[in-house]
Coordinates of C-alpha atoms and ligand atoms in Angstrom, one line a residue:
Chain A
X12 CA -47.1 26.8 -11.5
X13 CA -47.0 29.4 -8.6
X14 CA -47.3 26.4 -6.4
X15 CA -44.2 24.8 -7.8
X16 CA -42.1 27.9 -7.3
X17 CA -43.5 28.1 -3.7
X18 CA -42.2 24.6 -2.9
X19 CA -39.0 25.0 -4.9
X20 CA -37.0 25.5 -1.8
X21 CA -38.3 22.4 0.0
X22 CA -38.1 20.3 -3.3
X23 CA -34.5 21.3 -3.5
X24 CA -33.8 20.3 0.0
X25 CA -35.5 17.1 -0.6
X26 CA -33.7 16.5 -3.8
X27 CA -30.4 16.9 -2.1
X28 CA -31.4 14.5 0.7
X29 CA -32.3 11.9 -1.8
X30 CA -28.9 12.4 -3.5
X31 CA -27.1 12.1 -0.2
X32 CA -28.9 8.9 0.7
X33 CA -28.4 7.4 -2.7
X34 CA -24.8 8.7 -3.0
X35 CA -23.7 7.3 0.3
X36 CA -25.3 3.8 0.1
X37 CA -24.1 3.5 -3.6
X38 CA -20.6 4.3 -2.5
X39 CA -20.7 1.8 0.3
X40 CA -22.3 -0.8 -2.0
X41 CA -19.3 -0.3 -4.3
X42 CA -16.7 -0.5 -1.5
X43 CA -18.1 -3.6 0.1
X44 CA -20.3 -5.3 -2.5
X45 CA -17.6 -5.3 -5.1
X46 CA -15.1 -7.3 -3.1
X47 CA -18.0 -9.6 -1.7
X48 CA -19.1 -10.3 -5.2
X49 CA -15.7 -11.2 -6.5
X50 CA -15.2 -13.3 -3.4
X51 CA -18.4 -15.1 -4.3
X52 CA -17.1 -15.6 -7.7
X53 CA -13.6 -16.8 -7.1
X54 CA -14.5 -19.1 -4.2
X55 CA -17.1 -21.0 -6.4
X56 CA -16.6 -24.5 -7.4
X57 CA -13.9 -25.2 -10.0
X58 CA -12.7 -21.7 -9.6
X59 CA -9.2 -20.7 -8.8
X60 CA -9.7 -20.0 -5.1
X61 CA -12.4 -22.6 -4.6
X62 CA -13.6 -22.6 -1.1
X63 CA -16.8 -24.2 -0.1
X64 CA -17.0 -22.7 3.3
X65 CA -16.5 -19.1 2.4
X66 CA -18.7 -19.3 -0.4
X67 CA -21.6 -20.7 1.6
X68 CA -21.1 -18.4 4.5
X69 CA -21.1 -15.3 2.3
X70 CA -23.9 -16.7 0.0
X71 CA -26.2 -17.3 2.9
X72 CA -25.7 -14.0 4.3
X73 CA -26.2 -12.3 1.1
X74 CA -29.4 -14.2 0.4
X75 CA -30.7 -13.5 4.0
X76 CA -30.4 -9.9 3.6
X77 CA -31.7 -9.9 0.1
X78 CA -34.9 -11.8 1.2
X79 CA -35.9 -9.3 3.9
X80 CA -38.3 -6.7 2.4
X81 CA -36.5 -3.3 2.6
X82 CA -39.1 -1.6 4.9
X83 CA -38.8 -4.4 7.4
X84 CA -35.0 -4.4 7.1
X85 CA -35.0 -0.7 7.9
X86 CA -37.1 -1.0 11.1
X87 CA -35.0 -4.0 12.0
X88 CA -31.8 -1.9 11.7
X89 CA -33.2 1.1 13.7
X90 CA -31.1 0.0 16.9
X91 CA -28.1 -0.5 14.9
X92 CA -28.5 2.9 13.3
X93 CA -29.1 4.4 16.7
X94 CA -25.9 3.1 18.0
X95 CA -23.9 4.2 14.9
X96 CA -25.3 7.6 14.5
X97 CA -27.3 8.4 17.6
X98 CA -30.4 8.9 15.6
X99 CA -32.7 7.0 13.2
X100 CA -34.1 10.2 11.5
X101 CA -32.6 12.0 8.4
X102 CA -30.9 10.9 5.2
X103 CA -27.6 9.9 7.0
X104 CA -29.6 7.4 9.3
X105 CA -31.6 6.1 6.2
X106 CA -28.3 5.5 4.4
X107 CA -27.4 2.9 7.0
X108 CA -30.2 0.5 6.0
X109 CA -30.0 1.6 2.4
X110 CA -26.3 0.5 2.3
X111 CA -27.1 -2.9 4.0
X112 CA -29.8 -3.5 1.4
X113 CA -27.4 -2.2 -1.5
X114 CA -24.3 -4.4 -0.5
X115 CA -25.7 -7.8 -1.3
X116 CA -27.7 -6.6 -4.1
X117 CA -24.6 -5.1 -5.9
X118 CA -22.4 -8.0 -4.8
X119 CA -24.8 -10.6 -6.7
X120 CA -24.7 -8.3 -9.8
X121 CA -20.8 -8.3 -9.6
X122 CA -20.9 -12.1 -9.1
X123 CA -22.9 -12.6 -12.2
X124 CA -20.9 -10.3 -14.3
X125 CA -17.7 -12.0 -13.3
X126 CA -19.3 -15.4 -14.2
X127 CA -19.7 -14.0 -17.7
X128 CA -16.0 -14.1 -18.3
X129 CA -14.9 -16.9 -20.5
X130 CA -13.5 -19.6 -18.0
X131 CA -10.6 -19.9 -20.6
X132 CA -9.4 -16.4 -20.2
X133 CA -9.1 -17.1 -16.4
X134 CA -7.2 -20.5 -17.2
X135 CA -5.0 -18.8 -19.7
X136 CA -4.0 -16.2 -17.0
X137 CA -3.5 -19.0 -14.5
X138 CA -1.3 -20.7 -17.1
X139 CA 1.2 -17.7 -17.3
X140 CA 1.8 -18.3 -13.6
X141 CA -0.1 -15.1 -12.3
X142 CA -1.0 -14.9 -8.7
X143 CA -4.7 -15.0 -7.7
X144 CA -4.5 -11.3 -6.7
X145 CA -3.1 -10.3 -10.1
X146 CA -5.8 -12.3 -11.8
X147 CA -8.5 -10.5 -10.0
X148 CA -6.9 -7.0 -10.3
X149 CA -5.7 -7.4 -14.0
X150 CA -8.2 -9.8 -15.6
X151 CA -11.5 -10.0 -13.6
X152 CA -11.9 -6.4 -12.8
X153 CA -11.2 -5.1 -16.3
X154 CA -13.1 -7.7 -17.9
X155 CA -16.2 -7.1 -15.9
X156 CA -15.9 -3.4 -16.1
X157 CA -19.0 -2.8 -18.3
X158 CA -20.9 -5.1 -16.1
X159 CA -19.9 -3.4 -12.9
X160 CA -20.8 0.1 -14.3
X161 CA -24.3 -1.1 -15.6
X162 CA -24.7 -2.9 -12.2
X163 CA -24.0 0.3 -10.4
X164 CA -26.7 1.9 -12.5
X165 CA -29.3 -0.7 -11.6
X166 CA -28.2 -0.4 -8.0
X167 CA -28.6 3.5 -8.0
X168 CA -32.0 3.2 -9.6
X169 CA -33.2 0.7 -6.9
X170 CA -31.8 2.9 -4.3
X171 CA -33.9 5.8 -5.5
X172 CA -36.9 3.6 -4.9
X173 CA -35.8 2.4 -1.7
X174 CA -34.9 5.8 -0.5
X175 CA -38.5 6.9 -1.2
X176 CA -39.8 4.1 1.2
X177 CA -37.0 5.2 3.7
X178 CA -38.2 8.8 3.4
X179 CA -41.6 7.9 4.5
X180 CA -40.4 6.6 8.0
X181 CA -38.0 9.4 8.6
X182 CA -35.5 9.5 6.2
X183 CA -36.4 12.6 4.4
X184 CA -35.8 13.1 0.6
X185 CA -38.2 13.2 -2.3
X186 CA -40.3 10.3 -1.1
X187 CA -40.9 11.9 2.1
X188 CA -42.0 15.1 0.4
X189 CA -44.4 13.3 -2.0
X190 CA -45.9 11.5 1.0
X191 CA -46.3 14.6 3.2
X192 CA -47.9 16.8 0.6
X193 CA -49.4 14.4 -2.0
X194 CA -50.7 11.8 0.4
X195 CA -51.5 13.6 3.6
X196 CA -52.5 17.0 2.0
X197 CA -53.8 15.8 -1.3
X198 CA -51.6 18.3 -3.0
X199 CA -51.6 16.9 -6.7
X200 CA -49.1 19.4 -7.9
X201 CA -46.3 18.6 -5.5
X202 CA -47.2 14.8 -6.1
X203 CA -46.8 15.3 -9.9
X204 CA -43.6 17.5 -9.6
X205 CA -41.8 14.8 -7.3
X206 CA -42.8 12.2 -9.8
X207 CA -41.4 14.1 -12.6
X208 CA -38.3 14.8 -10.7
X209 CA -37.9 11.1 -10.1
X210 CA -38.6 10.1 -13.6
X211 CA -35.9 12.6 -14.8
X212 CA -33.3 11.5 -12.3
X213 CA -33.8 7.8 -13.0
X214 CA -33.6 8.6 -16.9
X215 CA -30.5 10.6 -16.3
X216 CA -28.8 7.9 -14.2
X217 CA -29.7 5.2 -16.7
X218 CA -28.5 7.2 -19.7
X219 CA -25.3 8.1 -17.9
X220 CA -24.6 4.5 -16.8
X221 CA -25.3 3.0 -20.4
X222 CA -23.0 5.7 -21.9
X223 CA -20.1 4.9 -19.6
X224 CA -20.7 1.2 -19.7
X225 CA -20.6 1.3 -23.4
X226 CA -17.5 3.5 -23.6
X227 CA -15.4 1.0 -21.7
X228 CA -16.6 -2.1 -23.4
X229 CA -13.8 -3.4 -25.8
X230 CA -15.5 -6.7 -26.7
Chain B
X26 CA 12.5 -32.9 -20.6
X27 CA 8.8 -34.0 -20.0
X28 CA 8.1 -37.3 -18.3
X29 CA 4.6 -38.6 -17.5
X30 CA 4.2 -41.7 -15.6
X31 CA 1.0 -43.7 -15.1
X32 CA -1.2 -40.6 -15.1
X33 CA -4.8 -41.0 -14.2
X34 CA -7.5 -38.5 -14.0
X35 CA -11.1 -39.2 -12.9
X36 CA -13.7 -36.5 -12.7
X37 CA -16.1 -37.1 -9.8
X38 CA -19.5 -35.8 -10.9
X39 CA -22.7 -36.0 -9.3
X40 CA -23.9 -38.4 -12.0
X41 CA -21.0 -40.7 -11.5
X42 CA -17.3 -40.8 -12.3
X43 CA -15.9 -39.9 -15.7
X44 CA -12.6 -41.1 -16.8
X45 CA -10.5 -38.2 -18.4
X46 CA -7.0 -39.9 -18.7
X47 CA -6.1 -43.5 -17.9
X48 CA -2.9 -45.0 -17.2
X49 CA -0.9 -42.6 -19.5
X50 CA 2.9 -42.8 -19.7
X51 CA 5.2 -41.0 -22.2
X52 CA 8.2 -38.9 -22.5
X53 CA 9.0 -36.0 -24.7
X54 CA 12.7 -35.0 -25.4
X55 CA 14.0 -31.5 -25.3
X56 CA 13.5 -29.8 -28.6
X57 CA 11.0 -32.3 -30.0
X58 CA 7.5 -31.5 -31.4
X59 CA 5.2 -34.1 -29.7
X60 CA 1.7 -34.6 -31.1
X61 CA -1.2 -36.3 -29.4
X62 CA -4.1 -37.2 -31.7
X63 CA -7.6 -38.6 -31.1
X64 CA -11.3 -38.0 -31.5
X65 CA -13.0 -35.5 -29.5
X66 CA -13.5 -36.7 -25.9
X67 CA -10.4 -39.0 -26.0
X68 CA -9.0 -37.1 -23.1
X69 CA -6.4 -35.1 -24.9
X70 CA -7.3 -31.8 -23.4
X71 CA -7.4 -33.3 -19.9
X72 CA -3.9 -34.8 -20.5
X73 CA -2.4 -31.7 -21.7
X74 CA -4.0 -29.6 -19.0
X75 CA -2.3 -32.0 -16.5
X76 CA 1.1 -31.0 -17.8
X77 CA 0.8 -27.5 -16.2
X78 CA -1.6 -28.6 -13.5
X79 CA -4.5 -26.6 -14.8
X80 CA -6.0 -30.1 -14.0
X81 CA -4.8 -31.9 -11.0
X82 CA -4.3 -35.6 -11.8
X83 CA -5.9 -38.2 -9.6
X84 CA -2.7 -40.2 -9.6
X85 CA 0.7 -40.6 -11.4
X86 CA 3.6 -38.1 -11.8
X87 CA 4.6 -35.4 -14.1
X88 CA 8.2 -34.3 -14.4
X89 CA 9.1 -31.2 -16.4
X90 CA 12.8 -30.4 -16.5
X91 CA 13.4 -33.0 -13.8
X92 CA 11.1 -31.1 -11.4
X93 CA 8.1 -33.3 -10.0
X94 CA 5.2 -30.7 -10.6
X95 CA 3.0 -32.4 -8.1
X96 CA 5.3 -31.8 -5.2
X97 CA 5.6 -28.1 -5.7
X98 CA 3.9 -25.6 -3.2
X99 CA 1.7 -22.8 -4.8
X100 CA 4.3 -20.4 -5.3
X101 CA 6.9 -22.6 -6.9
X102 CA 4.1 -24.1 -9.2
X103 CA 3.4 -20.6 -10.4
X104 CA 7.1 -20.1 -11.2
X105 CA 7.2 -23.3 -12.9
X106 CA 4.1 -22.4 -15.0
X107 CA 6.2 -19.3 -16.3
X108 CA 8.4 -21.8 -18.0
X109 CA 5.5 -23.7 -19.5
X110 CA 3.7 -21.7 -22.2
X111 CA 0.2 -22.6 -23.2
X112 CA -2.1 -21.6 -26.2
X113 CA -5.6 -22.7 -26.8
X114 CA -8.2 -23.2 -29.6
X115 CA -10.1 -20.3 -28.3
X116 CA -7.1 -18.0 -27.9
X117 CA -8.5 -16.5 -24.7
X118 CA -7.2 -13.1 -24.8
X119 CA -8.2 -10.4 -22.4
X120 CA -10.8 -8.4 -24.4
X121 CA -10.4 -5.4 -22.4
X122 CA -6.6 -5.3 -23.0
X123 CA -4.6 -4.1 -26.0
X124 CA -2.3 -6.4 -27.7
X125 CA 0.6 -4.9 -25.7
X126 CA -1.2 -5.3 -22.4
X127 CA -2.2 -8.9 -23.1
X128 CA 1.4 -9.8 -23.7
X129 CA 3.0 -7.6 -21.0
X130 CA 0.5 -9.3 -18.5
X131 CA 2.6 -12.4 -18.6
X132 CA 5.7 -10.4 -17.8
X133 CA 3.8 -8.8 -15.0
X134 CA 2.9 -12.1 -13.7
X135 CA 6.5 -13.2 -13.6
X136 CA 7.6 -10.0 -11.9
X137 CA 9.6 -8.6 -14.8
X138 CA 10.4 -4.9 -14.0
X139 CA 8.1 -2.6 -15.9
X140 CA 10.8 -0.7 -17.8
X141 CA 11.9 -3.9 -19.6
X142 CA 8.3 -4.7 -20.9
X143 CA 8.3 -2.5 -23.9
X144 CA 11.5 -4.0 -25.4
X145 CA 10.5 -7.6 -24.6
X146 CA 6.8 -7.1 -26.0
X147 CA 8.3 -5.5 -29.3
X148 CA 10.7 -8.4 -29.7
X149 CA 8.0 -10.8 -29.2
X150 CA 5.4 -9.2 -31.5
X151 CA 8.3 -9.1 -34.1
X152 CA 8.7 -12.7 -33.7
X153 CA 5.0 -13.5 -34.3
X154 CA 4.7 -10.8 -37.0
X155 CA 2.4 -8.4 -35.4
X156 CA 4.5 -5.3 -34.6
X157 CA 2.0 -3.0 -36.2
X158 CA -1.0 -4.3 -34.0
X159 CA 0.5 -3.2 -30.6
X160 CA -2.3 -0.9 -29.6
X161 CA -5.3 -2.8 -31.1
X162 CA -7.9 -4.7 -29.1
X163 CA -8.5 -8.3 -29.6
X164 CA -11.9 -7.7 -31.1
X165 CA -10.1 -5.8 -33.9
X166 CA -7.9 -8.9 -34.8
X167 CA -8.6 -11.9 -37.1
X168 CA -8.4 -15.5 -35.5
X169 CA -4.8 -15.9 -36.8
X170 CA -3.8 -12.7 -35.4
X171 CA -5.4 -13.6 -32.0
X172 CA -3.4 -16.8 -31.9
X173 CA -0.3 -15.0 -32.8
X174 CA -0.8 -12.6 -29.8
X175 CA -1.5 -15.7 -27.5
X176 CA 1.8 -17.3 -28.8
X177 CA 3.5 -14.0 -28.0
X178 CA 2.0 -14.2 -24.6
X179 CA 2.9 -17.8 -24.0
X180 CA 6.5 -17.1 -25.0
X181 CA 6.9 -14.0 -22.9
X182 CA 8.9 -15.6 -20.2
X183 CA 11.1 -17.8 -22.3
X184 CA 9.5 -21.0 -21.5
X185 CA 11.2 -24.3 -22.3
X186 CA 7.8 -25.9 -23.2
X187 CA 4.9 -24.8 -25.3
X188 CA 1.5 -26.7 -24.8
X189 CA -0.9 -26.3 -27.7
X190 CA -4.5 -27.2 -27.1
X191 CA -6.0 -27.5 -30.8
X192 CA -4.3 -24.3 -31.5
X193 CA -5.3 -24.4 -35.2
X194 CA -8.8 -26.0 -35.0
X195 CA -10.5 -22.8 -35.1
X196 CA -8.6 -21.4 -38.2
X197 CA -9.0 -21.7 -41.8
X198 CA -6.5 -23.8 -43.8
X199 CA -4.2 -21.0 -44.9
X200 CA -4.1 -19.5 -41.4
X201 CA -3.4 -23.1 -40.1
X202 CA -0.6 -23.5 -42.3
X203 CA 1.0 -20.1 -41.2
X204 CA 0.5 -20.8 -37.6
X205 CA 2.0 -24.2 -37.9
X206 CA 5.1 -22.6 -39.6
X207 CA 5.3 -20.2 -36.8
X208 CA 5.2 -23.1 -34.3
X209 CA 7.9 -24.8 -36.2
X210 CA 10.0 -21.7 -36.3
X211 CA 9.7 -21.3 -32.6
X212 CA 10.7 -24.8 -32.2
X213 CA 13.7 -24.7 -34.3
X214 CA 15.0 -21.2 -33.7
X215 CA 14.2 -20.9 -30.0
X216 CA 14.7 -24.7 -29.2
X217 CA 11.3 -24.8 -27.3
X218 CA 9.8 -28.3 -26.9
X219 CA 6.3 -28.4 -28.2
X220 CA 3.4 -30.6 -27.1
X221 CA 0.4 -30.2 -29.3
X222 CA -2.9 -32.0 -29.4
X223 CA -5.2 -32.1 -32.4
X224 CA -7.7 -34.1 -34.2
X225 CA -6.2 -33.3 -37.6
X226 CA -3.7 -35.7 -38.9
X227 CA -2.5 -33.2 -41.3
X228 CA -1.0 -31.1 -38.5
X229 CA 0.8 -33.9 -37.1
X230 CA 2.1 -34.8 -40.6
X231 CA 3.4 -31.4 -41.1
X232 CA 5.3 -30.6 -37.8
X233 CA 5.3 -33.5 -35.3
X234 CA 8.6 -35.4 -34.8
X235 CA 6.7 -38.1 -32.7
X236 CA 3.1 -38.6 -31.8
X237 CA 0.7 -40.5 -29.6
X238 CA -2.9 -41.7 -30.6
X239 CA -5.4 -41.5 -27.8
X240 CA -8.7 -43.4 -27.3
X241 CA -10.8 -43.4 -24.3
X242 CA -8.4 -41.7 -22.1
X243 CA -5.6 -44.2 -23.1
X244 CA -2.6 -43.9 -25.4
X245 CA -3.1 -46.7 -27.8
X246 CA 0.0 -46.2 -30.0
X247 CA 3.0 -43.9 -30.0
X248 CA 5.9 -43.7 -32.4
X249 CA 7.8 -41.4 -34.7
X250 CA 5.3 -39.6 -37.0
X251 CA 6.9 -41.4 -40.0
X252 CA 6.3 -44.8 -38.4
X253 CA 2.9 -44.0 -37.5
X254 CA 2.0 -42.9 -41.0
X255 CA 4.0 -45.7 -42.7
X256 CA 3.1 -48.6 -40.4
X257 CA 0.1 -47.9 -38.2
X258 CA -0.7 -50.8 -35.9
X259 CA -3.8 -49.9 -34.0
X260 CA -7.0 -49.8 -35.7
X261 CA -7.8 -46.3 -34.7
X262 CA -4.5 -45.1 -36.0
X263 CA -5.1 -46.7 -39.3
X264 CA -8.3 -44.9 -39.4
X265 CA -6.7 -41.6 -38.8
X266 CA -4.1 -42.2 -41.3
X267 CA -6.6 -43.0 -43.8
X268 CA -7.9 -39.4 -43.5
X269 CA -4.9 -38.1 -45.1
X270 CA -3.3 -41.0 -46.9
X271 CA -6.5 -42.7 -48.2
X272 CA -5.8 -44.7 -51.3
X273 CA -8.7 -46.9 -52.2
X274 CA -9.4 -48.2 -55.6
X275 CA -12.9 -47.5 -56.7
X276 CA -15.1 -50.8 -56.6
X277 CA -16.0 -50.7 -60.2
X278 CA -12.5 -50.5 -61.3
X279 CA -11.2 -53.3 -59.0
X280 CA -13.9 -55.5 -60.4
X281 CA -12.8 -55.0 -63.9
X282 CA -9.2 -56.1 -63.0
X283 CA -8.4 -59.6 -64.1
X284 CA -4.8 -59.6 -62.8
X285 CA -3.4 -59.7 -59.4
X286 CA -3.9 -56.3 -57.5
X287 CA -1.1 -55.4 -55.2
X288 CA -0.5 -52.5 -53.0
X289 CA 3.1 -51.3 -52.7
X290 CA 4.5 -49.1 -50.0
X291 CA 7.7 -47.1 -50.4
X292 CA 9.0 -46.2 -47.0
X293 CA 12.0 -44.0 -46.1
X294 CA 13.0 -42.4 -49.4
X295 CA 12.6 -45.6 -51.5
X296 CA 9.8 -43.7 -53.4
X297 CA 12.3 -42.6 -55.9
X298 CA 14.0 -46.0 -56.3
X299 CA 13.6 -48.0 -59.4
X300 CA 12.0 -51.1 -57.8
X301 CA 9.0 -51.3 -60.2
X302 CA 11.0 -51.1 -63.4
X303 CA 13.6 -53.8 -62.0
X304 CA 10.8 -56.0 -61.2
X305 CA 9.2 -55.8 -64.7
X306 CA 12.5 -56.3 -66.3
X307 CA 13.4 -59.5 -64.2
X308 CA 9.8 -61.1 -64.5
X309 CA 7.6 -62.0 -67.3
X310 CA 4.7 -59.9 -66.2
X311 CA 3.1 -56.8 -67.3
X312 CA 2.4 -54.0 -64.7
X313 CA -0.3 -51.5 -64.8
X314 CA -0.3 -48.7 -62.2
X315 CA -4.0 -48.1 -61.1
X316 CA -3.5 -45.7 -58.3
X317 CA -0.6 -43.9 -56.5
X318 CA 0.3 -41.2 -54.2
X319 CA 3.6 -39.9 -52.8
X320 CA 3.1 -37.9 -49.4
X321 CA 5.9 -36.1 -47.5
X322 CA 5.9 -36.7 -43.8
X323 CA 8.2 -34.0 -42.5
X324 CA 10.0 -34.1 -45.7
X325 CA 10.6 -37.7 -45.9
X326 CA 8.5 -39.3 -48.8
X327 CA 6.0 -42.1 -48.2
X328 CA 4.7 -43.5 -51.4
X329 CA 1.7 -45.8 -51.9
X330 CA 0.9 -47.6 -55.2
X331 CA -1.7 -49.9 -56.3
X332 CA -0.8 -52.1 -59.5
X333 CA -2.3 -54.7 -61.4
X334 CA 0.1 -57.5 -62.4
X335 CA -0.6 -59.8 -65.4
X336 CA 1.2 -63.0 -66.4
X337 CA 1.2 -66.7 -65.5
X338 CA 0.4 -67.5 -61.8
X339 CA 4.0 -68.5 -61.4
X340 CA 5.5 -65.4 -62.8
X341 CA 3.2 -63.1 -60.8
X342 CA 4.1 -64.9 -57.5
X343 CA 7.7 -64.5 -58.3
X344 CA 7.2 -60.9 -59.0
X345 CA 5.5 -60.4 -55.9
X346 CA 8.4 -62.2 -54.1
X347 CA 10.8 -60.0 -55.7
X348 CA 8.9 -56.9 -54.6
X349 CA 8.6 -58.2 -51.1
X350 CA 12.3 -58.7 -50.9
X351 CA 13.0 -55.0 -52.0
X352 CA 10.1 -53.2 -50.3
X353 CA 9.0 -55.4 -47.3
X354 CA 5.4 -53.6 -47.6
X355 CA 3.6 -55.4 -50.4
X356 CA 0.0 -56.5 -49.9
X357 CA -2.0 -58.5 -52.3
X358 CA -5.4 -56.7 -52.5
X359 CA -7.1 -59.1 -54.9
X360 CA -5.9 -62.3 -56.5
X361 CA -6.1 -62.7 -60.4
X362 CA -9.1 -64.3 -61.8
X363 CA -7.5 -65.6 -65.1
X364 CA -6.0 -69.1 -65.5
Ligands
ADP7 N1 -14.0 -30.7 -16.1 C1 -14.5 -31.9 -16.5 N2 -15.5 -32.4 -15.7 C2 -16.0 -33.5 -16.0 N3 -15.8 -34.3 -17.1 C3 -14.7 -33.8 -17.9 C4 -14.0 -32.5 -17.5 N4 -13.1 -32.2 -18.6 C5 -13.2 -33.4 -19.4 N5 -14.2 -34.3 -19.0 C6 -14.5 -35.5 -19.7 O1 -13.2 -36.1 -19.8 C7 -13.2 -36.8 -21.2 C8 -12.0 -36.3 -22.0 O2 -12.3 -34.9 -22.3 P1 -11.2 -34.0 -23.0 O3 -9.9 -34.2 -22.3 O4 -11.8 -32.6 -23.2 O5 -11.3 -34.7 -24.5 P2 -10.6 -34.1 -25.9 O6 -9.9 -33.0 -25.6 O7 -9.8 -35.2 -26.3 O8 -11.8 -33.9 -26.7 C9 -14.5 -36.5 -21.7 O9 -15.3 -37.6 -21.5 C10 -15.0 -35.3 -21.0 O10 -16.5 -35.3 -20.9
MG8 MG1 -10.0 -30.9 -26.4

């Protein structure tokens, strides 16, 4: 118990770093992954902005990034991070590679959620003479809202896992704390505490995500 | 109003070409209700979807209000679509939007200023009888109510045409009747031309002025609804008619008949005429009605009767001649067995 109190400031710091990493990359995943996911959907075959070239280009990029294991992606992106932020250490630096991993991850979730919309609903909108932009904004986005939110939940939880990995190679955060104390110094108390913190965090995000997703679902 | 010429639609699939619509031509006059019937897979939906270019035809032309739809650039096509409403079997309302938002979406699509929405939506919901459901979500509505909302959405921008793809096929008989009544009201009061497709002859019988029968992508017969019902030419059409106008004598009963069995068709209001009693008075035969039915096709009666005539061969022949002169639609189903 005393040990926990002892490391509390450090735990606090690590927790904050994890939140920064997850928060930044989740935001960027939302800002970029959402439009890419919608683009993948609307350009798909027989859809209203069908475009094979665009669909293929974005599809291949998304698949490429998604097929690289995160830890390798991170090392691979060190030079880019260095140029962007002038450093490869710390939660902000880690956010770069976390974002790059999260964007295609979320994009695919968005695409899948959009594909769940009944094709007829889109066609009924086309039949009213609505423009593609209006259909995206007023039909596709509201109709996928529950899916977009539960997708964000899944992405956030995956990011917590990734951020722990990122932590071990200089990203900081809870993963870093666990490895430093638990792995190198055999400090079981710290190890346990970090695990519990992570479990609670994940549970909380899942609960919150489910709650909001359900609240906006009118089906 | 609507003019379709030599329309073809071929779907190119990996597994080969599938014909959706083949060499279809027809015209629909302003203010008409035009029905297209056929079994599932006949190409009805594909044809209807070509009328607002949800489906692009492979060849042919489509004129609506004298505008060649296939010539229109994207933006003009969207404007043209605002004057072509469409409703579907599956309603296809936006589940995350309220009734109000579902209807006002069409106004938004047409660029109607926001301050005019409320009045227009209220007016439309009153027309379809759903004023009290403005703030409900589609999941809270019954099938018939959903179809009413989709009708309100389709009529939002004062279209001149309403396309209905099996609009009543997912509804129970009572609700079907009320939706058909609504469509008829829209047609009569707002003068909107309606093209509807269905596999139910009942629907055609109730509200269509003219109709076309489709099979394997082609129109095999088209005529006024009354003509289709009273004098179907194509075999498929006859099959469809039989679903509503079936009048078959049970085999057992027919075998017991010794006289000549004839079927009489009373077309165009003749159902109330005194042909049969005149015939009996003028000929030395006895008549026995075995089966009969009078149906009303859009308020015009169509009667079918099966009679057994007894008497000498000569008298029976004379009686049939007499009937033929008066009715034109007399068919001997079974010749007499006596003498
Ligand atoms: N999008 C499509 N892709 C491929 N084939 C289609 C498509 N839509 C319709 N068809 C085919 O075209 C034919 C006519 O279908 P449809 O117009 O839906 O018939 P109906 O509405 O009369 O039941 C069918 O053989 C169907 O399989
Ligand atoms: Mg169909």
